[in-house]
mmCIF file with all atom_site columns, C-alpha atoms and ligand atoms in Angstrom:
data_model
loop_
_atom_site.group_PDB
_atom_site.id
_atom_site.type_symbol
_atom_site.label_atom_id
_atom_site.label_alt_id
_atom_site.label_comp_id
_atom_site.label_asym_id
_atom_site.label_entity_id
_atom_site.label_seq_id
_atom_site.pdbx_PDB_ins_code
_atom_site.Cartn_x
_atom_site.Cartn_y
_atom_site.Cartn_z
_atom_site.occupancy
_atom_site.B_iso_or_equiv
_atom_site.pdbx_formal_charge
_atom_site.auth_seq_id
_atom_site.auth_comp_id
_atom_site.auth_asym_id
_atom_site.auth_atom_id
_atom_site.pdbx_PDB_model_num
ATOM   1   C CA  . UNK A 1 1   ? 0.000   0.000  0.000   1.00 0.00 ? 1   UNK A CA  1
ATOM   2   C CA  . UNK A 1 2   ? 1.106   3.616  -0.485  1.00 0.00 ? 2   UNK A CA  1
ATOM   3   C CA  . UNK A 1 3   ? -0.278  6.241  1.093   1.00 0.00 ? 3   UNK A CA  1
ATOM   4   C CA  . UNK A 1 4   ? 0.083   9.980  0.594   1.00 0.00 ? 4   UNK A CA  1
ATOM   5   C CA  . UNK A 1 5   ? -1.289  12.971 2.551   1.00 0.00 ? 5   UNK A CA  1
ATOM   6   C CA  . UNK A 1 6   ? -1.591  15.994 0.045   1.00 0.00 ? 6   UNK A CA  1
ATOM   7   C CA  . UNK A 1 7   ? -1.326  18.995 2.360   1.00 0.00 ? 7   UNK A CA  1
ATOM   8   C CA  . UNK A 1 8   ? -1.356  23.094 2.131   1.00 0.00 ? 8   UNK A CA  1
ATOM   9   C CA  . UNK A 1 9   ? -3.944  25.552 3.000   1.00 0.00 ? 9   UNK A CA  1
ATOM   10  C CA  . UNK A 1 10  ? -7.138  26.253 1.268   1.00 0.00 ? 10  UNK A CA  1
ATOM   11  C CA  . UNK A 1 11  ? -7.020  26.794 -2.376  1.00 0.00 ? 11  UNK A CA  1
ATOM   12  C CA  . UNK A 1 12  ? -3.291  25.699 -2.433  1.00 0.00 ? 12  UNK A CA  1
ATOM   13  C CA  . UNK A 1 13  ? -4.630  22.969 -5.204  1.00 0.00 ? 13  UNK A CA  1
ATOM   14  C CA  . UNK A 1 14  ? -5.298  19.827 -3.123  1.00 0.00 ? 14  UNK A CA  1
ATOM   15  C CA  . UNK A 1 15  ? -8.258  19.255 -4.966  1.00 0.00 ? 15  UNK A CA  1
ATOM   16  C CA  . UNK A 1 16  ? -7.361  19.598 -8.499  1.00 0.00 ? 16  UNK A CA  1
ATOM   17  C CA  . UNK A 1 17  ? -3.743  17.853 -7.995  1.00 0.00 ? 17  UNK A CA  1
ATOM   18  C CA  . UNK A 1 18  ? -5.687  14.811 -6.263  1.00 0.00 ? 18  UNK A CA  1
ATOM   19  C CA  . UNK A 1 19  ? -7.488  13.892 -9.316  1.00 0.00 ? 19  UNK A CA  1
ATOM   20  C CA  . UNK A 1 20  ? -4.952  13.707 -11.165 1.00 0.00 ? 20  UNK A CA  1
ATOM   21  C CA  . UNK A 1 21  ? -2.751  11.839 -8.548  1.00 0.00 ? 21  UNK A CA  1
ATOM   22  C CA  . UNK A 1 22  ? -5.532  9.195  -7.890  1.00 0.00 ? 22  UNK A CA  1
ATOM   23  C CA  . UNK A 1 23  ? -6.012  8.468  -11.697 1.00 0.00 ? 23  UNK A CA  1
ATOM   24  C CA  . UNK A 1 24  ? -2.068  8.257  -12.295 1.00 0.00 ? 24  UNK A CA  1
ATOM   25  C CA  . UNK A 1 25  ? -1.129  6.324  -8.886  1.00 0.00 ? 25  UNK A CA  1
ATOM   26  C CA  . UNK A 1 26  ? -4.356  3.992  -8.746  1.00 0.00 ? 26  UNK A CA  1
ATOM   27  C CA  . UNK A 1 27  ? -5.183  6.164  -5.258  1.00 0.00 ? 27  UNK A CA  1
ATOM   28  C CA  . UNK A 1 28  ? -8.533  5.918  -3.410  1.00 0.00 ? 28  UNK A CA  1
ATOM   29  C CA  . UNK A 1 29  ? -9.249  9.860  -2.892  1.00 0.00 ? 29  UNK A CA  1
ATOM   30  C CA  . UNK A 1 30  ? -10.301 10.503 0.599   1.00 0.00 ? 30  UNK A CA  1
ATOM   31  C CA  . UNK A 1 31  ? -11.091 14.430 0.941   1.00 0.00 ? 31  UNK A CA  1
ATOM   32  C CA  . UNK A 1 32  ? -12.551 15.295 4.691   1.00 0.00 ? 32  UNK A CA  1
ATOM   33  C CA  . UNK A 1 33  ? -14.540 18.323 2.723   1.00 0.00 ? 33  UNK A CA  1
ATOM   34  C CA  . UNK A 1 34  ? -15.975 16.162 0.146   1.00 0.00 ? 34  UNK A CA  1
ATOM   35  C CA  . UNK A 1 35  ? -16.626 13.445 2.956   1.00 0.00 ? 35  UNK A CA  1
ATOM   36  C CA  . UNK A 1 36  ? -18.599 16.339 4.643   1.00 0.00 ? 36  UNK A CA  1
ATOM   37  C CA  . UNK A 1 37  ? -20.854 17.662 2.012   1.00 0.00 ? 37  UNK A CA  1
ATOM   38  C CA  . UNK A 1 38  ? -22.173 14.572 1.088   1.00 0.00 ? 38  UNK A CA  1
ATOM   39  C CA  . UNK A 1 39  ? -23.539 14.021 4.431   1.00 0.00 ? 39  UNK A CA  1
ATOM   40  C CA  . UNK A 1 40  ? -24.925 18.244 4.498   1.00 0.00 ? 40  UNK A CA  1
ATOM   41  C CA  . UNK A 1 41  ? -25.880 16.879 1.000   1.00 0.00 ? 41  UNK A CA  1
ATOM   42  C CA  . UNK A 1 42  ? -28.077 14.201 2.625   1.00 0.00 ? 42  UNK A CA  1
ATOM   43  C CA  . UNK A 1 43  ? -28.945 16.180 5.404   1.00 0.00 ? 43  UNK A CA  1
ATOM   44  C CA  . UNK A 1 44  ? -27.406 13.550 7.706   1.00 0.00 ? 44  UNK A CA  1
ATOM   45  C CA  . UNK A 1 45  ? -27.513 14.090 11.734  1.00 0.00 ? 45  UNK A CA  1
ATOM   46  C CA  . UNK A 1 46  ? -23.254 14.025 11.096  1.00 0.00 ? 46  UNK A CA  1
ATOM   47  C CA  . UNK A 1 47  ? -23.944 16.498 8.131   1.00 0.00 ? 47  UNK A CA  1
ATOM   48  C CA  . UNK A 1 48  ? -26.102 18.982 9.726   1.00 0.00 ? 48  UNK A CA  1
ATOM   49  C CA  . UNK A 1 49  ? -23.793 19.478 13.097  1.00 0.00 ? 49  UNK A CA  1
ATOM   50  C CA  . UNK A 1 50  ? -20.506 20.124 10.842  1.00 0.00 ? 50  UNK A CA  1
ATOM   51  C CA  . UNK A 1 51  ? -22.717 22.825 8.911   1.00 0.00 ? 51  UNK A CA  1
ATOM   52  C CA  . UNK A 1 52  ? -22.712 25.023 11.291  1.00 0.00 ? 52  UNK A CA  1
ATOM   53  C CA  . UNK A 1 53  ? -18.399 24.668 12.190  1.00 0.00 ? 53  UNK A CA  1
ATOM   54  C CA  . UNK A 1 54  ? -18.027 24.752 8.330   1.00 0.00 ? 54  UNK A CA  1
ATOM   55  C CA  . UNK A 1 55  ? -20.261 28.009 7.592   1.00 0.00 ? 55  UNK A CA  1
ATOM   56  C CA  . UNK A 1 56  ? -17.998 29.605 9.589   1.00 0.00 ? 56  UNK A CA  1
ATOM   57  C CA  . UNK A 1 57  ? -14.637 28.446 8.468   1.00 0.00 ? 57  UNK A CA  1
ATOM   58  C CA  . UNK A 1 58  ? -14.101 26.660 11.794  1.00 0.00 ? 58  UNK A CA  1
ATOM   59  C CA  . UNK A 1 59  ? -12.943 23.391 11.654  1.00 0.00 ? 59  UNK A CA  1
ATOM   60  C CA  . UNK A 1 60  ? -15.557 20.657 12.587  1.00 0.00 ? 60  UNK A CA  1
ATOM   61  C CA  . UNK A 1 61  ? -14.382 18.505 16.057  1.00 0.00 ? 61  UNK A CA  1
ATOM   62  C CA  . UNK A 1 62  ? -11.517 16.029 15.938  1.00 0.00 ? 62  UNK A CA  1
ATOM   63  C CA  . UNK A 1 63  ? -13.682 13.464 16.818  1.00 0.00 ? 63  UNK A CA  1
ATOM   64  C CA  . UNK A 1 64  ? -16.126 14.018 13.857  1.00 0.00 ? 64  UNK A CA  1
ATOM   65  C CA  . UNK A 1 65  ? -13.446 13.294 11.499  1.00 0.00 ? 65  UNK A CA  1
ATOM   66  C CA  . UNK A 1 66  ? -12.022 10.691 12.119  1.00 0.00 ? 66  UNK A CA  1
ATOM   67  C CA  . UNK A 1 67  ? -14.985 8.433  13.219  1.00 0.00 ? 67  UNK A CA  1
ATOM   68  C CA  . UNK A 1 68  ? -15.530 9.373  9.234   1.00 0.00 ? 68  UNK A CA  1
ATOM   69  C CA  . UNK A 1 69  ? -12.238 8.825  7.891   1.00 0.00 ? 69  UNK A CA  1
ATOM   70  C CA  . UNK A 1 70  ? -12.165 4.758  10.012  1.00 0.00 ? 70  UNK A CA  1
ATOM   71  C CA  . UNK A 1 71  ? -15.423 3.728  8.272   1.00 0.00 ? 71  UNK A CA  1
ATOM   72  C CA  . UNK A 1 72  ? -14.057 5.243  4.743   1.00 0.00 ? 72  UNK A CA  1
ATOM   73  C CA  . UNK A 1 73  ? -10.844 3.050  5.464   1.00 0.00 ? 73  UNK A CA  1
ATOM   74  C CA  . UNK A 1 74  ? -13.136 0.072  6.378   1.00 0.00 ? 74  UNK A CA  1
ATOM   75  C CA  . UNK A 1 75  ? -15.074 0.625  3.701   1.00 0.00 ? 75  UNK A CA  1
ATOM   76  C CA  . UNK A 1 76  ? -12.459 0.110  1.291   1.00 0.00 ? 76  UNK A CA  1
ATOM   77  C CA  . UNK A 1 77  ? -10.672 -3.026 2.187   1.00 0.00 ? 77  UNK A CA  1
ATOM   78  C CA  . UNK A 1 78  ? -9.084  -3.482 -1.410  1.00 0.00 ? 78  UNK A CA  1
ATOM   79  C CA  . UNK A 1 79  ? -7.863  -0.534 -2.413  1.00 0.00 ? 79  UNK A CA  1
ATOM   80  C CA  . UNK A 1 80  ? -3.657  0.063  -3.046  1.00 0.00 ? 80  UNK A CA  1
ATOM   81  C CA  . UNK A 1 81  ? -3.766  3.094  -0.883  1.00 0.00 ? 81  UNK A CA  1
ATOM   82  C CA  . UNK A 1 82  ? -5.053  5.965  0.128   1.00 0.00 ? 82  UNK A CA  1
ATOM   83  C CA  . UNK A 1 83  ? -4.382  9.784  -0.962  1.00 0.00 ? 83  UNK A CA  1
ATOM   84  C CA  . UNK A 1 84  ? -5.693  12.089 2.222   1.00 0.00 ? 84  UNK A CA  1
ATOM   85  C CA  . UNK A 1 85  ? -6.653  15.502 0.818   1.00 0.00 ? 85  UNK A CA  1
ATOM   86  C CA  . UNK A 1 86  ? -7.906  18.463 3.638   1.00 0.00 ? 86  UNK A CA  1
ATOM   87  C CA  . UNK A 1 87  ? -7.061  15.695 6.501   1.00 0.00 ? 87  UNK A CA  1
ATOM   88  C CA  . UNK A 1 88  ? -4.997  15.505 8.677   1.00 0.00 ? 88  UNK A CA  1
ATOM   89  C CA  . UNK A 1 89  ? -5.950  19.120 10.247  1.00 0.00 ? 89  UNK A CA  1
ATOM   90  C CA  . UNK A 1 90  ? -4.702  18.721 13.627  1.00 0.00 ? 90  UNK A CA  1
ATOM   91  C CA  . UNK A 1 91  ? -2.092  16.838 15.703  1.00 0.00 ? 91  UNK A CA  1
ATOM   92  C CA  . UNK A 1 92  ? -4.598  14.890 17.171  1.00 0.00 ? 92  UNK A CA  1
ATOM   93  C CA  . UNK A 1 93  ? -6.380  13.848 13.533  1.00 0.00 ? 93  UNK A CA  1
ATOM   94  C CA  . UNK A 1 94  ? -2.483  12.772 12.739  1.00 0.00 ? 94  UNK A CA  1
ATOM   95  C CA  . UNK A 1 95  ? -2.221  10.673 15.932  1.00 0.00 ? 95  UNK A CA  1
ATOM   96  C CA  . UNK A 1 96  ? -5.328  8.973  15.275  1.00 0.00 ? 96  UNK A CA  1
ATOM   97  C CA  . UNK A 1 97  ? -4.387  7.898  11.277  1.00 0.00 ? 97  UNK A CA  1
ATOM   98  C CA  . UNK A 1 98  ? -1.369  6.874  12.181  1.00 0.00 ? 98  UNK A CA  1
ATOM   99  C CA  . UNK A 1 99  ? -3.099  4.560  14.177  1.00 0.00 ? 99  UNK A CA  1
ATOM   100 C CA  . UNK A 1 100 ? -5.890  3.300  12.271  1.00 0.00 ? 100 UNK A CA  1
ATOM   101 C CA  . UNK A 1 101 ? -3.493  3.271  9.499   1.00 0.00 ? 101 UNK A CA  1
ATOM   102 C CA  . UNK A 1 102 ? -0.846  1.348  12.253  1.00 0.00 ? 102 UNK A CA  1
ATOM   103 C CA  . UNK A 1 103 ? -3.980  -1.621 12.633  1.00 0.00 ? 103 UNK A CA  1
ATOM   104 C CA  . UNK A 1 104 ? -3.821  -2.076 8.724   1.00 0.00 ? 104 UNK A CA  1
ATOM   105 C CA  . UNK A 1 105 ? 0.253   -2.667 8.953   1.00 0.00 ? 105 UNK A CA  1
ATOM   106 C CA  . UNK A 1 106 ? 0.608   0.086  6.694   1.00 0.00 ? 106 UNK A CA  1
ATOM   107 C CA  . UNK A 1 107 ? 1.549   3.423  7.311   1.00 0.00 ? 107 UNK A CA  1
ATOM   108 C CA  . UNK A 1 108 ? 2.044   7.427  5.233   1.00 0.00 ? 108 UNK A CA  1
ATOM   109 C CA  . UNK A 1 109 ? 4.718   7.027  2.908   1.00 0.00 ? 109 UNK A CA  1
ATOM   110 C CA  . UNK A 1 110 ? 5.001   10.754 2.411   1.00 0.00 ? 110 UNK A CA  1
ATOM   111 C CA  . UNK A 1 111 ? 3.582   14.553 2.928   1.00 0.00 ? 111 UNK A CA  1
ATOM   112 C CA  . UNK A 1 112 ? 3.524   16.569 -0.035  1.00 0.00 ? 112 UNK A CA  1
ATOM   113 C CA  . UNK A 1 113 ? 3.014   19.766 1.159   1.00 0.00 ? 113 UNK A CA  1
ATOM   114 C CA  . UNK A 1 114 ? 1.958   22.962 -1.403  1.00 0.00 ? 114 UNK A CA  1
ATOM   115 C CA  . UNK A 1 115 ? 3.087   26.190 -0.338  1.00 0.00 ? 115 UNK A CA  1
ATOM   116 C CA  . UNK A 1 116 ? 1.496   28.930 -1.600  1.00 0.00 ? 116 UNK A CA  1
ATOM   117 C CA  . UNK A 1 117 ? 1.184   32.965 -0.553  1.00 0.00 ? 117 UNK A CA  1
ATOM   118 C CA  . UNK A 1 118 ? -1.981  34.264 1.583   1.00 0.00 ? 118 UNK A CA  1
ATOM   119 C CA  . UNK A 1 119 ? -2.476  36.699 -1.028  1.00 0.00 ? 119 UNK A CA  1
ATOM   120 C CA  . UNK A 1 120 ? -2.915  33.951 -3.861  1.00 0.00 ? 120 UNK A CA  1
ATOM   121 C CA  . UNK A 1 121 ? -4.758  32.090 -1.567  1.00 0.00 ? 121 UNK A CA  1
ATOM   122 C CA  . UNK A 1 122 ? -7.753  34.797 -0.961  1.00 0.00 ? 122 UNK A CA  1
ATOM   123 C CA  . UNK A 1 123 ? -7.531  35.459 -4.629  1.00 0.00 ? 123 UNK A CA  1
ATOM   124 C CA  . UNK A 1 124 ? -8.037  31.641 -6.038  1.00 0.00 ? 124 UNK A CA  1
ATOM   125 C CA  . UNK A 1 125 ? -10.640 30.959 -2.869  1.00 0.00 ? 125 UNK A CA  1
ATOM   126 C CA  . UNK A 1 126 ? -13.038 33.793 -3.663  1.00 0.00 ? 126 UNK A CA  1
ATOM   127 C CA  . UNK A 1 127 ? -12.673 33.349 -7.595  1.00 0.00 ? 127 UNK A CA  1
ATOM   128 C CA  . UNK A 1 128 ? -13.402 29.544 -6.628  1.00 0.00 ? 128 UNK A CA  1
ATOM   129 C CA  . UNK A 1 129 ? -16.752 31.020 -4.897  1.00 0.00 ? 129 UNK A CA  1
ATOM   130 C CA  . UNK A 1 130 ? -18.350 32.445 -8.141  1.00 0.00 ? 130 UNK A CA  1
ATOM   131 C CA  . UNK A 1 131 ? -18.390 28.673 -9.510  1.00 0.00 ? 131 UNK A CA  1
ATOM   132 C CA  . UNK A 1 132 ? -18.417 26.513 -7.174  1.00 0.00 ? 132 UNK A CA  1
ATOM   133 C CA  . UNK A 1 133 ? -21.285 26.692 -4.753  1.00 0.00 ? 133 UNK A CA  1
ATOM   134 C CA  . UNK A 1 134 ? -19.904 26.770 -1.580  1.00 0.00 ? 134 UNK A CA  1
ATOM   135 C CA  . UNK A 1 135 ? -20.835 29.130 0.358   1.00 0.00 ? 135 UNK A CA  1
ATOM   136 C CA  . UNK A 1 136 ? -17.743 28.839 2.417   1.00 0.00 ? 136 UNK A CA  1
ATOM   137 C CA  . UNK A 1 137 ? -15.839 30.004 -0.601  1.00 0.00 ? 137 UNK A CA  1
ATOM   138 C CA  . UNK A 1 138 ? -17.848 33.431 -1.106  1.00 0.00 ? 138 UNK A CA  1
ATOM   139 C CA  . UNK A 1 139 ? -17.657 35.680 2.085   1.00 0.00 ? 139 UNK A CA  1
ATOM   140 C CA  . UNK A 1 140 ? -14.076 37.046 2.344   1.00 0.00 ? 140 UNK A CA  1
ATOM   141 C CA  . UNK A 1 141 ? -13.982 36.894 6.324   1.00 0.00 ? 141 UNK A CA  1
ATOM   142 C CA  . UNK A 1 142 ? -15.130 33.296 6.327   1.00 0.00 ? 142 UNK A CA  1
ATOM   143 C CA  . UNK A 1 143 ? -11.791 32.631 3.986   1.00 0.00 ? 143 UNK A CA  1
ATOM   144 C CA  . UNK A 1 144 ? -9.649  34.552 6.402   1.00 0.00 ? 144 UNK A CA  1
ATOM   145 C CA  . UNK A 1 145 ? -10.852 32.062 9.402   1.00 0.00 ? 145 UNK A CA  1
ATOM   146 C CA  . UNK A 1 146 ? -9.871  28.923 7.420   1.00 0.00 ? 146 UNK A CA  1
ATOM   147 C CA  . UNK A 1 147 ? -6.176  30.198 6.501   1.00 0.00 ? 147 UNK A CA  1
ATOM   148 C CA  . UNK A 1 148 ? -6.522  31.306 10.466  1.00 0.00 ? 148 UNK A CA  1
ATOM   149 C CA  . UNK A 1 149 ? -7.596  27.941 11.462  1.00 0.00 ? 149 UNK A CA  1
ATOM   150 C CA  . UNK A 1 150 ? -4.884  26.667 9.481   1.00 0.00 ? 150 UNK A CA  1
ATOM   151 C CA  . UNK A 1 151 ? -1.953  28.928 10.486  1.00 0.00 ? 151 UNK A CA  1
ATOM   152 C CA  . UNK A 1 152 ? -3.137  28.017 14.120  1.00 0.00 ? 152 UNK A CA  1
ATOM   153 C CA  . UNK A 1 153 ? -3.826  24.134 13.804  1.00 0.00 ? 153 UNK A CA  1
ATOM   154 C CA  . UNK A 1 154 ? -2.958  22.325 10.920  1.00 0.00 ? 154 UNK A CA  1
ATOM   155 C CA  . UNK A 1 155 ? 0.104   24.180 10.233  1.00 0.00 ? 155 UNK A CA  1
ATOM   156 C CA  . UNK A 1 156 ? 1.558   21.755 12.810  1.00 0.00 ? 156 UNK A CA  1
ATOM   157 C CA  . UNK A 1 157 ? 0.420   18.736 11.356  1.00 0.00 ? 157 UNK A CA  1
ATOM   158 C CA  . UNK A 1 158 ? 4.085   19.442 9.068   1.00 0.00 ? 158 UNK A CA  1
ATOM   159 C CA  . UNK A 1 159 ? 5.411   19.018 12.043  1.00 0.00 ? 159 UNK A CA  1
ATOM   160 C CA  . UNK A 1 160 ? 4.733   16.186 13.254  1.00 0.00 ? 160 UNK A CA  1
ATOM   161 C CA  . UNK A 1 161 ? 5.416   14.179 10.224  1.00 0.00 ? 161 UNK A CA  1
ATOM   162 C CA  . UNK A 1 162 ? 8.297   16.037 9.549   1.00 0.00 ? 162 UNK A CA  1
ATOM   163 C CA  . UNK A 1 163 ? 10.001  14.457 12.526  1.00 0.00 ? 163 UNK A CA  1
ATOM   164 C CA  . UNK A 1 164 ? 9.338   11.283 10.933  1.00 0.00 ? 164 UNK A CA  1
ATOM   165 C CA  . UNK A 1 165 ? 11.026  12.844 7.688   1.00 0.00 ? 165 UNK A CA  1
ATOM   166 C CA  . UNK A 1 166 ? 8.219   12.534 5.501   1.00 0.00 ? 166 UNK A CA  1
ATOM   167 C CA  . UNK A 1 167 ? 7.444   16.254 4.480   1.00 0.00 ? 167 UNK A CA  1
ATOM   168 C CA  . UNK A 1 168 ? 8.821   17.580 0.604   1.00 0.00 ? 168 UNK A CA  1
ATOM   169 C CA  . UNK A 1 169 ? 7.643   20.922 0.077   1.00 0.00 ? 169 UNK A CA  1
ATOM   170 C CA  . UNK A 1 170 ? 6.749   21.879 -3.365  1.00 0.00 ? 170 UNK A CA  1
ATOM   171 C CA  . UNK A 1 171 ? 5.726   25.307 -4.547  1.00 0.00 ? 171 UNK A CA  1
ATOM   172 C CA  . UNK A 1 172 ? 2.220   25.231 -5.757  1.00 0.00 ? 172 UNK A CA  1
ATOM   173 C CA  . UNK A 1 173 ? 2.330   28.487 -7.758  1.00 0.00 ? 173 UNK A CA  1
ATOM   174 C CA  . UNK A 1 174 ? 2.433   28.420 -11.715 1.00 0.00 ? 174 UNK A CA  1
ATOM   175 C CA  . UNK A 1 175 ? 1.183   26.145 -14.191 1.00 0.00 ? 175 UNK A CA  1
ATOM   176 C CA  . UNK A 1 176 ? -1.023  22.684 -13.070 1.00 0.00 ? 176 UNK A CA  1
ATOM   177 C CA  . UNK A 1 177 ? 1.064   20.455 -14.907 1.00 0.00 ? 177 UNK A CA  1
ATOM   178 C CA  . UNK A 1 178 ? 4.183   22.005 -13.830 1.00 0.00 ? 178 UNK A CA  1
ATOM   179 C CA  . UNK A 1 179 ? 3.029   21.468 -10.222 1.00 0.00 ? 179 UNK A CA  1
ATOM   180 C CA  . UNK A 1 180 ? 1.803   17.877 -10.774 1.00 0.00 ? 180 UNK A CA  1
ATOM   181 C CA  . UNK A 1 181 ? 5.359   17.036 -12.463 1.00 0.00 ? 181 UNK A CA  1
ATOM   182 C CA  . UNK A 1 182 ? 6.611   18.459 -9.039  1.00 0.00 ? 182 UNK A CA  1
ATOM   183 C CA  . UNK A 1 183 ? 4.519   16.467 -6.900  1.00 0.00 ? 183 UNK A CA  1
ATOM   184 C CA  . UNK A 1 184 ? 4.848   13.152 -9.013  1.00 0.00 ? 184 UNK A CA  1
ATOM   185 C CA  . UNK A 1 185 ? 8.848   13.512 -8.591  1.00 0.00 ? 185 UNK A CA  1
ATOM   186 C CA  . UNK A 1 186 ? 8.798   13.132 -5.053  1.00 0.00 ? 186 UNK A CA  1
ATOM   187 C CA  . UNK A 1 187 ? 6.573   10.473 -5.369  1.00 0.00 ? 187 UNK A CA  1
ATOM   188 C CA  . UNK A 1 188 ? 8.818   8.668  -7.751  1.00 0.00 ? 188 UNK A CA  1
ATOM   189 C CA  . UNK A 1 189 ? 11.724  9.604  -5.326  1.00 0.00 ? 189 UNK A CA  1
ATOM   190 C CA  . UNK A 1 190 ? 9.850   7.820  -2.265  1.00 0.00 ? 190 UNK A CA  1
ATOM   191 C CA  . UNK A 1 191 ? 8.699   4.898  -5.126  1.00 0.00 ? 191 UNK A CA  1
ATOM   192 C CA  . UNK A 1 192 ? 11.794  3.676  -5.951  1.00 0.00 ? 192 UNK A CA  1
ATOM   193 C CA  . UNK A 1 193 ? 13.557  3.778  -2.230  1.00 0.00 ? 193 UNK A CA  1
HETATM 194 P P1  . ADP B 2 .   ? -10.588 23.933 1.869   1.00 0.00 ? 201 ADP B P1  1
HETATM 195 O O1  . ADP B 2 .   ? -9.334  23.164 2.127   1.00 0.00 ? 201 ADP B O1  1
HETATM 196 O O2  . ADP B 2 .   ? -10.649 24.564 0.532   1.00 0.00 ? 201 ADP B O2  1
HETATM 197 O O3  . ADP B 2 .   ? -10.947 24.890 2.961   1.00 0.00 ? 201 ADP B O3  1
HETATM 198 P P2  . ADP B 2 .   ? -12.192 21.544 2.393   1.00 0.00 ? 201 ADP B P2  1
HETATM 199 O O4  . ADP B 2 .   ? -13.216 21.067 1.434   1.00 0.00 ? 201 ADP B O4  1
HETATM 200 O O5  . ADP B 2 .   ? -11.010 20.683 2.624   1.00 0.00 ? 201 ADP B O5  1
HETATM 201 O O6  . ADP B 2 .   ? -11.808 22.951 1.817   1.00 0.00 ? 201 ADP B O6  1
HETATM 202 O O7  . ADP B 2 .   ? -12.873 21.835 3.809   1.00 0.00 ? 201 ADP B O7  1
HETATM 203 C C1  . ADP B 2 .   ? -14.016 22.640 3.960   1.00 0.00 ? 201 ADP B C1  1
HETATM 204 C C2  . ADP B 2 .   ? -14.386 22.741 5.434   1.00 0.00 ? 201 ADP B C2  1
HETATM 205 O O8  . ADP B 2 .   ? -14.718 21.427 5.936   1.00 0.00 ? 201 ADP B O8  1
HETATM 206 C C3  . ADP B 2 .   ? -13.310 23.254 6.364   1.00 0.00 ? 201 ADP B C3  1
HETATM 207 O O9  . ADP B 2 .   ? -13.279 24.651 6.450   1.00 0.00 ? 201 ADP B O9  1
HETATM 208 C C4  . ADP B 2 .   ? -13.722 22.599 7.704   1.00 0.00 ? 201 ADP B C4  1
HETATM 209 O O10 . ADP B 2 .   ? -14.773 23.297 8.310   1.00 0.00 ? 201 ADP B O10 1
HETATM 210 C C5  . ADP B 2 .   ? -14.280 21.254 7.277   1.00 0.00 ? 201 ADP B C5  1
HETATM 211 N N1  . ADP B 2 .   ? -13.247 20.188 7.313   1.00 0.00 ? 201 ADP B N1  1
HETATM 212 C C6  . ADP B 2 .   ? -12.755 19.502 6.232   1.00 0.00 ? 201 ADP B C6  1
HETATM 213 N N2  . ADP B 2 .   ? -11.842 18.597 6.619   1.00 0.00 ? 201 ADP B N2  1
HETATM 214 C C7  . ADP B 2 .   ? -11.724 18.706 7.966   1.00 0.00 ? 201 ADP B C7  1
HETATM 215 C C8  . ADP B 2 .   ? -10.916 18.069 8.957   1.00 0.00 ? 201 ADP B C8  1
HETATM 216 N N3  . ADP B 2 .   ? -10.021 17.115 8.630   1.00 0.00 ? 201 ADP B N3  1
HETATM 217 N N4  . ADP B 2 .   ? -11.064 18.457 10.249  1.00 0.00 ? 201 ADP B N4  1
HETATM 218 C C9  . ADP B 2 .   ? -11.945 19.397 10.594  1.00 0.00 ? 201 ADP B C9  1
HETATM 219 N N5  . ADP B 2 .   ? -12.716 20.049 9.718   1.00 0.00 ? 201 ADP B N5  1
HETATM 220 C C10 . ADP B 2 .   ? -12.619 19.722 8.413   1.00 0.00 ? 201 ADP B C10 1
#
């Protein structure tokens, strides 16, 4: 099994680089955020109590997560890994996939992590808002709380796999493809070792 964590703030590409990641590296996608609106979608119990954290770019409780993230792992007993996109987003979230991943004898092979500037950031997230339909994406103060929530609590989810040396940084400004090449280096890198 490989797994990968694709990490950065909001709008630093996780989403558009994980397609193309999953269809390359035969990946199961697990995204937190899509995870989440399917159950708002359904107007699930789970759904409807992260609604209110999400509308207002808080993150929704530890617990939440990964109750959602062991039943996607169960629920997937033959795929040949997993690629994490918008989770980890706390030390604690790490802890507890390390674990779960720890039952399955397997483990995170690596942490691609896409820097990008705030500025860029604001600029991608509200352009995002005009298409997609999340109303997370449209109000510019409910932006600034996520990249809060992120400088304050997932920011140090680098951390904590970095002293495991798993973290390669690679700069997700520029062209799509340009970045992907990036990101499918390191994987090749980590691959062949
Ligand atoms: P983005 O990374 O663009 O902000 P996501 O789709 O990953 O978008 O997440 C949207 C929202 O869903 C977050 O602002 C947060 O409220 C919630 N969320 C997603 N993943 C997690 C997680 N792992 N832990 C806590 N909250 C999460």
């Amino acid at each position: 099994m490989f797994n990968l964590i694709l990490f950065g703030p909001p709008g630093s590409g996780k989403g558009t680089q994980s397609e193309r990641l999953i269809s390359k590296y035969g990946l199961k996608h697990l995204s937190t955020g899509d995870l989440l609106r399917n159950e708002i979608a359904s107007s699930s119990p789970l759904g409807m109590a992260a609604k209110s954290f999400m509308d207002k770019g808080q993150l929704v409780p530890d617990e939440v997560v990964i109750e959602m993230i062991n039943s996607a792992l169960d629920n997937n007993p033959q795929a040949n890994g997993f690629l994490f996109d918008g989770f980890p987003r706390t030390t604690a979230q790490a802890e507890a996939l390390d674990k779960l991943l720890g039952q399955k004898n397997t483990e995170i092979a690596i942490v691609l992590a896409l820097e990008v500037t705030q500025e860029e950031l604001v600029r991608r997230l509200l352009n995002r808002g005009i298409t997609s339909g999340r109303s997370d994406d449209v109000n510019e103060d409910v932006i600034k709380a996520r990249i809060q929530e992120y400088d304050r609590k997932t920011a140090a989810v680098a951390d904590h796999y970095k002293k495991f040396g798993k973290v390669e940084y690679v700069k997700g400004e520029g062209n799509v493809d340009d970045i992907f090449e990036l990101l499918c280096r390191e994987i090749d890198k980590k691959h062949a070792a």
